[in-house]
Tab-separated table of C-alpha atoms in Angstrom:
chain	number	residue	atom	x	y	z
K	1	UNK	CA	1.121	-14.022	1.309
K	2	UNK	CA	1.746	-17.766	1.000
K	3	UNK	CA	1.034	-17.560	-2.721
K	4	UNK	CA	3.283	-14.541	-3.184
K	5	UNK	CA	6.113	-16.264	-1.351
K	6	UNK	CA	5.633	-19.457	-3.351
K	7	UNK	CA	5.997	-17.373	-6.505
K	8	UNK	CA	9.123	-15.608	-5.201
K	9	UNK	CA	7.330	-12.256	-5.094
K	10	UNK	CA	7.747	-11.431	-1.410
K	11	UNK	CA	11.428	-11.230	-0.517
K	12	UNK	CA	12.310	-10.115	2.989
K	13	UNK	CA	13.204	-6.558	1.962
K	14	UNK	CA	9.727	-5.850	0.575
K	15	UNK	CA	7.782	-7.041	3.639
K	16	UNK	CA	7.103	-5.161	6.865
K	17	UNK	CA	5.445	-6.730	9.894
K	18	UNK	CA	2.487	-4.584	10.837
K	19	UNK	CA	2.449	-2.880	14.219
K	20	UNK	CA	-0.688	-3.213	16.309
K	21	UNK	CA	-2.449	0.149	16.601
K	22	UNK	CA	-2.603	1.339	20.197
K	23	UNK	CA	-5.838	2.628	21.735
K	24	UNK	CA	-4.553	6.215	21.679
K	25	UNK	CA	-4.134	6.031	17.900
K	26	UNK	CA	-7.553	4.411	17.446
K	27	UNK	CA	-9.204	7.268	19.339
K	28	UNK	CA	-8.563	9.467	16.296
K	29	UNK	CA	-11.709	7.848	14.821
K	30	UNK	CA	-13.260	5.430	17.297
K	31	UNK	CA	-14.710	6.501	20.627
K	32	UNK	CA	-12.862	5.777	23.879
K	33	UNK	CA	-15.816	3.744	25.148
K	34	UNK	CA	-15.978	1.602	22.016
K	35	UNK	CA	-12.259	0.779	21.976
K	36	UNK	CA	-12.441	-0.123	25.664
K	37	UNK	CA	-15.479	-2.336	25.050
K	38	UNK	CA	-13.753	-4.104	22.149
K	39	UNK	CA	-10.655	-4.812	24.239
K	40	UNK	CA	-12.759	-6.021	27.161
K	41	UNK	CA	-14.739	-8.356	24.873
K	42	UNK	CA	-11.494	-9.934	23.675
K	43	UNK	CA	-10.146	-10.308	27.202
K	44	UNK	CA	-13.294	-11.890	28.635
K	45	UNK	CA	-14.745	-13.621	25.572
K	46	UNK	CA	-18.176	-12.185	26.257
K	47	UNK	CA	-20.287	-9.014	26.200
K	48	UNK	CA	-23.325	-7.961	28.176
K	49	UNK	CA	-26.609	-6.906	26.612
K	50	UNK	CA	-25.904	-3.200	27.045
K	51	UNK	CA	-22.580	-3.504	25.195
K	52	UNK	CA	-24.168	-5.567	22.429
K	53	UNK	CA	-26.899	-2.969	21.943
K	54	UNK	CA	-24.610	0.048	22.019
K	55	UNK	CA	-21.501	-1.203	20.224
K	56	UNK	CA	-22.784	-4.052	18.025
K	57	UNK	CA	-20.401	-6.601	19.534
K	58	UNK	CA	-21.386	-10.227	20.010
K	59	UNK	CA	-23.845	-10.310	17.105
K	60	UNK	CA	-24.054	-12.678	14.141
K	61	UNK	CA	-22.168	-10.250	11.912
K	62	UNK	CA	-19.728	-9.091	14.622
K	63	UNK	CA	-19.061	-12.247	16.644
K	64	UNK	CA	-16.859	-12.715	19.666
K	65	UNK	CA	-13.559	-14.458	18.850
K	66	UNK	CA	-10.159	-14.702	20.555
K	67	UNK	CA	-8.371	-11.983	18.541
K	68	UNK	CA	-11.292	-9.622	17.963
K	69	UNK	CA	-9.233	-6.590	19.044
K	70	UNK	CA	-5.699	-7.653	18.176
K	71	UNK	CA	-6.466	-8.744	14.624
K	72	UNK	CA	-8.277	-5.577	13.448
K	73	UNK	CA	-5.835	-3.415	15.418
K	74	UNK	CA	-3.041	-5.010	13.379
K	75	UNK	CA	-4.859	-4.208	10.129
K	76	UNK	CA	-5.390	-0.632	11.301
K	77	UNK	CA	-1.756	-0.401	12.358
K	78	UNK	CA	-0.691	-1.401	8.854
K	79	UNK	CA	-2.827	1.303	7.257
K	80	UNK	CA	-1.488	3.918	9.679
K	81	UNK	CA	2.097	2.822	8.974
K	82	UNK	CA	1.398	2.885	5.227
K	83	UNK	CA	0.476	6.566	5.356
K	84	UNK	CA	3.814	7.267	7.028
K	85	UNK	CA	5.886	5.117	4.671
K	86	UNK	CA	4.240	6.682	1.615
K	87	UNK	CA	5.234	10.212	2.603
K	88	UNK	CA	7.921	10.149	-0.074
K	89	UNK	CA	5.792	8.309	-2.624
K	90	UNK	CA	5.527	4.650	-3.543
K	91	UNK	CA	3.130	1.702	-3.485
K	92	UNK	CA	1.994	-0.467	-0.568
K	93	UNK	CA	-0.366	-3.426	-0.288
K	94	UNK	CA	-2.148	-4.066	3.014
K	95	UNK	CA	-4.247	-7.182	2.320
K	96	UNK	CA	-5.381	-7.237	5.965
K	97	UNK	CA	-7.038	-3.847	5.486
K	98	UNK	CA	-10.241	-2.782	3.798
K	99	UNK	CA	-12.582	-2.973	6.807
K	100	UNK	CA	-14.778	-0.176	5.530
K	101	UNK	CA	-17.964	-0.661	7.587
K	102	UNK	CA	-16.600	0.149	11.055
K	103	UNK	CA	-18.309	3.125	12.699
K	104	UNK	CA	-16.932	5.443	15.394
K	105	UNK	CA	-18.879	3.809	18.205
K	106	UNK	CA	-19.755	0.346	16.930
K	107	UNK	CA	-18.703	-2.665	14.890
K	108	UNK	CA	-20.504	-3.374	11.641
K	109	UNK	CA	-20.362	-6.087	9.008
K	110	UNK	CA	-17.350	-7.980	10.411
K	111	UNK	CA	-15.479	-4.660	10.622
K	112	UNK	CA	-14.441	-3.916	14.196
K	113	UNK	CA	-12.079	-1.036	13.348
K	114	UNK	CA	-12.104	1.069	10.193
K	115	UNK	CA	-8.557	0.879	8.865
K	116	UNK	CA	-9.615	2.638	5.631
K	117	UNK	CA	-10.390	5.768	7.635
K	118	UNK	CA	-7.045	5.516	9.418
K	119	UNK	CA	-5.260	5.125	6.079
K	120	UNK	CA	-6.740	8.387	4.815
K	121	UNK	CA	-6.054	10.198	8.088
K	122	UNK	CA	-2.457	8.957	8.094
K	123	UNK	CA	-1.848	9.941	4.478
K	124	UNK	CA	-3.148	13.427	5.215
K	125	UNK	CA	-1.062	13.690	8.376
K	126	UNK	CA	2.042	12.865	6.322
K	127	UNK	CA	1.609	15.452	3.601
K	128	UNK	CA	-1.119	14.257	1.232
K	129	UNK	CA	-3.367	17.295	0.927
K	130	UNK	CA	-5.882	15.497	-1.314
K	131	UNK	CA	-6.740	11.796	-1.103
K	132	UNK	CA	-8.913	9.782	-3.498
K	133	UNK	CA	-10.555	6.711	-1.987
K	134	UNK	CA	-11.955	4.144	-4.437
K	135	UNK	CA	-13.925	1.129	-3.219
K	136	UNK	CA	-14.873	-1.744	-5.571
K	137	UNK	CA	-16.091	-4.128	-2.878
K	138	UNK	CA	-19.555	-5.603	-3.436
K	139	UNK	CA	-20.782	-3.698	-0.370
K	140	UNK	CA	-21.005	0.067	0.070
K	141	UNK	CA	-18.239	1.734	2.107
K	142	UNK	CA	-20.668	3.304	4.584
K	143	UNK	CA	-18.140	3.851	7.369
K	144	UNK	CA	-15.667	5.682	5.130
K	145	UNK	CA	-18.416	7.853	3.677
K	146	UNK	CA	-19.602	8.652	7.195
K	147	UNK	CA	-16.093	9.863	8.000
K	148	UNK	CA	-15.320	11.958	4.927
K	149	UNK	CA	-18.513	12.965	3.115
K	150	UNK	CA	-17.995	16.441	4.575
K	151	UNK	CA	-14.305	16.723	3.656
K	152	UNK	CA	-13.732	18.470	0.305
K	153	UNK	CA	-10.163	17.159	0.182
K	154	UNK	CA	-11.214	13.487	0.098
K	155	UNK	CA	-12.780	12.121	-3.087
K	156	UNK	CA	-14.991	9.088	-2.424
K	157	UNK	CA	-15.945	6.645	-5.185
K	158	UNK	CA	-17.819	3.413	-4.508
K	159	UNK	CA	-19.141	0.726	-6.832
K	160	UNK	CA	-21.346	-1.763	-4.972
K	161	UNK	CA	-24.188	-4.158	-5.623
K	162	UNK	CA	-27.596	-2.505	-5.412
K	163	UNK	CA	-30.083	-3.756	-2.786
K	164	UNK	CA	-27.214	-5.367	-0.894
K	165	UNK	CA	-26.451	-4.773	2.798
K	166	UNK	CA	-25.845	-2.147	4.264
K	167	UNK	CA	-28.365	-0.524	1.908
K	168	UNK	CA	-26.517	2.799	1.702
K	169	UNK	CA	-24.670	4.391	-1.222
K	170	UNK	CA	-27.474	5.757	-3.338
K	171	UNK	CA	-26.781	7.139	-6.792
K	172	UNK	CA	-27.928	10.615	-5.767
K	173	UNK	CA	-25.752	10.928	-2.659
K	174	UNK	CA	-23.244	13.740	-3.147
K	175	UNK	CA	-21.596	14.718	0.126
K	176	UNK	CA	-20.084	18.117	-0.631
K	177	UNK	CA	-20.072	17.147	-4.291
K	178	UNK	CA	-17.098	14.795	-4.030
K	179	UNK	CA	-19.050	11.598	-3.231
K	180	UNK	CA	-19.730	9.279	-6.196
K	181	UNK	CA	-21.809	6.163	-5.539
K	182	UNK	CA	-22.526	3.750	-8.376
K	183	UNK	CA	-24.986	0.964	-7.435
K	184	UNK	CA	-24.351	-2.073	-9.632
K	185	UNK	CA	-27.119	-4.289	-11.011
K	186	UNK	CA	-27.092	-8.008	-10.297
K	187	UNK	CA	-24.957	-9.947	-12.766
K	188	UNK	CA	-22.609	-7.054	-13.550
K	189	UNK	CA	-20.059	-8.197	-16.150
K	190	UNK	CA	-16.519	-7.153	-17.051
K	191	UNK	CA	-17.682	-4.972	-19.955
K	192	UNK	CA	-19.978	-2.979	-17.696
K	193	UNK	CA	-17.270	-2.547	-15.070
K	194	UNK	CA	-14.925	-1.244	-17.761
K	195	UNK	CA	-17.536	1.387	-18.611
K	196	UNK	CA	-17.672	2.480	-14.968
K	197	UNK	CA	-13.881	2.600	-14.844
K	198	UNK	CA	-13.498	4.693	-17.998
K	199	UNK	CA	-16.484	7.037	-17.595
K	200	UNK	CA	-16.581	7.590	-13.824
K	201	UNK	CA	-13.672	6.284	-11.758
K	202	UNK	CA	-10.654	7.352	-13.791
K	203	UNK	CA	-12.062	10.714	-15.027
K	204	UNK	CA	-13.107	11.667	-11.493
K	205	UNK	CA	-9.636	11.002	-10.115
K	206	UNK	CA	-7.973	12.806	-13.016
K	207	UNK	CA	-10.148	15.837	-12.317
K	208	UNK	CA	-9.479	15.714	-8.572
K	209	UNK	CA	-5.677	15.484	-8.948
K	210	UNK	CA	-4.974	13.666	-5.674
K	211	UNK	CA	-1.669	13.326	-3.885
K	212	UNK	CA	-2.604	9.772	-2.869
K	213	UNK	CA	-5.023	7.030	-3.907
K	214	UNK	CA	-6.432	4.324	-1.655
K	215	UNK	CA	-8.066	1.414	-3.493
K	216	UNK	CA	-10.197	-0.993	-1.475
K	217	UNK	CA	-10.121	-4.105	-3.667
K	218	UNK	CA	-12.736	-6.366	-2.111
K	219	UNK	CA	-12.853	-9.801	-3.743
K	220	UNK	CA	-16.575	-10.341	-3.195
K	221	UNK	CA	-17.657	-8.837	-6.518
K	222	UNK	CA	-16.382	-11.829	-8.492
K	223	UNK	CA	-18.685	-14.465	-9.942
K	224	UNK	CA	-17.767	-17.228	-7.471
K	225	UNK	CA	-18.383	-15.276	-4.281
K	226	UNK	CA	-21.214	-16.816	-2.218
K	227	UNK	CA	-22.586	-13.550	-0.794
K	228	UNK	CA	-22.835	-11.152	-3.728
K	229	UNK	CA	-24.597	-11.667	-7.040
K	230	UNK	CA	-22.179	-9.820	-9.300
K	231	UNK	CA	-20.426	-11.662	-12.135
K	232	UNK	CA	-17.010	-10.087	-12.549
K	233	UNK	CA	-13.776	-11.887	-13.237
K	234	UNK	CA	-10.747	-10.784	-11.256
K	235	UNK	CA	-9.460	-9.191	-14.472
K	236	UNK	CA	-11.923	-6.343	-13.865
K	237	UNK	CA	-10.298	-5.570	-10.513
K	238	UNK	CA	-6.807	-5.668	-12.018
K	239	UNK	CA	-7.861	-3.372	-14.858
K	240	UNK	CA	-9.109	-0.809	-12.319
K	241	UNK	CA	-5.842	-1.110	-10.402
K	242	UNK	CA	-3.727	-0.626	-13.522
K	243	UNK	CA	-5.803	2.382	-14.598
K	244	UNK	CA	-5.365	4.134	-11.250
K	245	UNK	CA	-1.689	3.457	-10.507
K	246	UNK	CA	-0.300	6.295	-12.668
K	247	UNK	CA	-2.712	8.907	-11.276
K	248	UNK	CA	-1.004	9.681	-7.957
K	249	UNK	CA	2.524	9.366	-6.530
K	250	UNK	CA	1.288	7.517	-3.412
K	251	UNK	CA	-0.802	4.374	-3.750
K	252	UNK	CA	-2.235	2.106	-1.070
K	253	UNK	CA	-4.004	-1.117	-2.029
K	254	UNK	CA	-6.283	-2.642	0.604
K	255	UNK	CA	-8.062	-5.975	0.858
K	256	UNK	CA	-11.715	-6.028	1.920
K	257	UNK	CA	-14.581	-8.458	1.481
K	258	UNK	CA	-14.363	-11.883	-0.097
K	259	UNK	CA	-15.885	-15.164	1.039
K	260	UNK	CA	-14.372	-17.685	-1.382
K	261	UNK	CA	-10.777	-18.378	-0.264
K	262	UNK	CA	-9.537	-19.233	-3.765
K	263	UNK	CA	-10.992	-16.053	-5.247
K	264	UNK	CA	-9.538	-13.950	-2.444
K	265	UNK	CA	-6.046	-15.427	-2.516
K	266	UNK	CA	-5.740	-15.362	-6.289
K	267	UNK	CA	-7.103	-11.835	-6.683
K	268	UNK	CA	-5.024	-10.175	-3.972
K	269	UNK	CA	-1.842	-12.002	-4.969
K	270	UNK	CA	-2.359	-10.782	-8.506
K	271	UNK	CA	-2.868	-7.274	-7.130
K	272	UNK	CA	0.529	-7.468	-5.457
K	273	UNK	CA	2.017	-8.589	-8.760
K	274	UNK	CA	0.650	-5.486	-10.470
K	275	UNK	CA	1.881	-3.200	-7.673
K	276	UNK	CA	5.369	-4.704	-7.635
K	277	UNK	CA	5.803	-5.046	-11.388
K	278	UNK	CA	5.769	-8.847	-11.565
K	279	UNK	CA	4.766	-10.898	-14.592
K	280	UNK	CA	1.836	-13.192	-13.851
K	281	UNK	CA	2.455	-16.657	-15.347
K	282	UNK	CA	-0.237	-18.374	-17.367
K	283	UNK	CA	0.314	-21.546	-15.328
K	284	UNK	CA	1.309	-21.462	-11.678
K	285	UNK	CA	4.447	-23.349	-10.633
K	286	UNK	CA	3.924	-26.438	-8.443
K	287	UNK	CA	4.677	-24.670	-5.141
K	288	UNK	CA	2.005	-22.019	-5.756
K	289	UNK	CA	-0.494	-24.578	-7.029
K	290	UNK	CA	0.066	-26.576	-3.872
K	291	UNK	CA	-0.906	-23.573	-1.721
K	292	UNK	CA	-4.246	-23.363	-3.518
K	293	UNK	CA	-4.915	-27.104	-3.512
K	294	UNK	CA	-4.416	-27.245	0.255
K	295	UNK	CA	-7.164	-24.672	0.923
K	296	UNK	CA	-10.332	-25.998	2.536
K	297	UNK	CA	-13.785	-24.399	2.215
K	298	UNK	CA	-16.500	-26.328	3.974
K	299	UNK	CA	-20.226	-25.808	3.929
K	300	UNK	CA	-20.622	-24.085	0.583
K	301	UNK	CA	-22.018	-25.613	-2.584
K	302	UNK	CA	-19.609	-23.667	-4.810
K	303	UNK	CA	-16.708	-25.648	-3.365
K	304	UNK	CA	-18.085	-29.058	-4.366
K	305	UNK	CA	-16.589	-29.046	-7.862
K	306	UNK	CA	-14.044	-26.209	-8.066
K	307	UNK	CA	-12.862	-25.429	-11.606
K	308	UNK	CA	-9.272	-26.247	-12.438
K	309	UNK	CA	-8.214	-22.610	-12.869
K	310	UNK	CA	-8.817	-22.012	-9.142
K	311	UNK	CA	-5.674	-24.113	-8.599
K	312	UNK	CA	-3.541	-23.494	-11.665
K	313	UNK	CA	-3.853	-19.775	-12.478
K	314	UNK	CA	-4.197	-16.401	-10.804
K	315	UNK	CA	-6.271	-15.028	-13.670
K	316	UNK	CA	-9.946	-15.821	-14.221
K	317	UNK	CA	-11.399	-16.313	-17.683
K	318	UNK	CA	-12.817	-12.960	-18.799
K	319	UNK	CA	-16.546	-12.422	-18.306
K	320	UNK	CA	-17.647	-9.887	-20.931
K	321	UNK	CA	-21.288	-9.170	-21.659
K	322	UNK	CA	-23.827	-6.625	-22.839
K	323	UNK	CA	-24.070	-3.181	-21.309
K	324	UNK	CA	-27.578	-2.747	-19.973
K	325	UNK	CA	-29.430	0.496	-20.602
K	326	UNK	CA	-30.193	1.035	-16.911
K	327	UNK	CA	-26.496	0.830	-16.113
K	328	UNK	CA	-25.539	3.168	-18.945
K	329	UNK	CA	-27.945	5.740	-17.516
K	330	UNK	CA	-26.373	5.515	-14.047
K	331	UNK	CA	-22.869	5.875	-15.440
K	332	UNK	CA	-23.956	8.868	-17.531
K	333	UNK	CA	-25.522	10.535	-14.492
K	334	UNK	CA	-22.289	10.285	-12.514
K	335	UNK	CA	-20.129	11.090	-15.527
K	336	UNK	CA	-21.994	14.354	-15.954
K	337	UNK	CA	-20.929	15.347	-12.447
K	338	UNK	CA	-17.234	14.752	-13.050
K	339	UNK	CA	-16.836	18.145	-14.679
K	340	UNK	CA	-17.901	19.788	-11.431
K	341	UNK	CA	-15.107	18.224	-9.375
K	342	UNK	CA	-12.829	21.020	-8.181
K	343	UNK	CA	-9.233	20.478	-9.152
K	344	UNK	CA	-6.266	21.933	-7.347
K	345	UNK	CA	-6.440	25.616	-6.473
K	346	UNK	CA	-3.833	27.748	-8.162
K	347	UNK	CA	-1.077	29.031	-5.855
């Protein structure tokens, strides 16, 4: 948001402050007991052993912190509001969304509430009969699949690094036939991601004919991320975004994972540029460059000698490469299933 404002891309009339989702709204997906436990953990700053075991709170990957309910409830509130605002069509970016691991009764993978699920539920409640959810985070969207694998009116597509936590999202998983999981080999390059986009992601959505698309655009699949071992440039994410925008009248772009602050800020700001029709400059103006130069990232070796383009440009250098045979086979296997996706029923 600081970058977008520094570039003049976020005038007052295009920004809405997110409401905080109330417990009653959260009960549409999360259990009453879990929401109560999450609120209590925030209020007291602690959890007992029984709560930790049942709800996953107070663990290394779901730590206690002062806004552990309010912050995710704000992200969920934004996704719920987005479904309402998109009733008449349009495009919305919720960078505080994308928490796709949250389960009905427990936190998981830094995701305390699953705003992606609420986005889909809200879109459906406001007239979108068919919703396509695409997730290009480095980690599999296990919580969203748990919610909608049995819903024929929600298409689920996930690209995620193989053998990476949470270990779900196998190539052969099908749901009711509308679940498409593409495990990505280590070192995935831009050329390989383009193949997945053109042979699986876009054809599947074209066949499904959705009323709305939700794109979870996690920034942890880029080369510089410290957790994943994929090798994409942020151009790959933007190319997926551009390919999907014309395919439905309602479009919601979410944030997600990302553990390098420069990669995250540059990628999601560029995503907003695409959504809002802005031209991305080759060289950032001084005010935007200053935002990036003031970022601090301690305790990671990748921050010791950051390349100049982390400060001066939103775009990464492209990272093309060979298409490996094993990946071609996976893409072909999913591509063969696209023809079986049921389109809209005639009325």
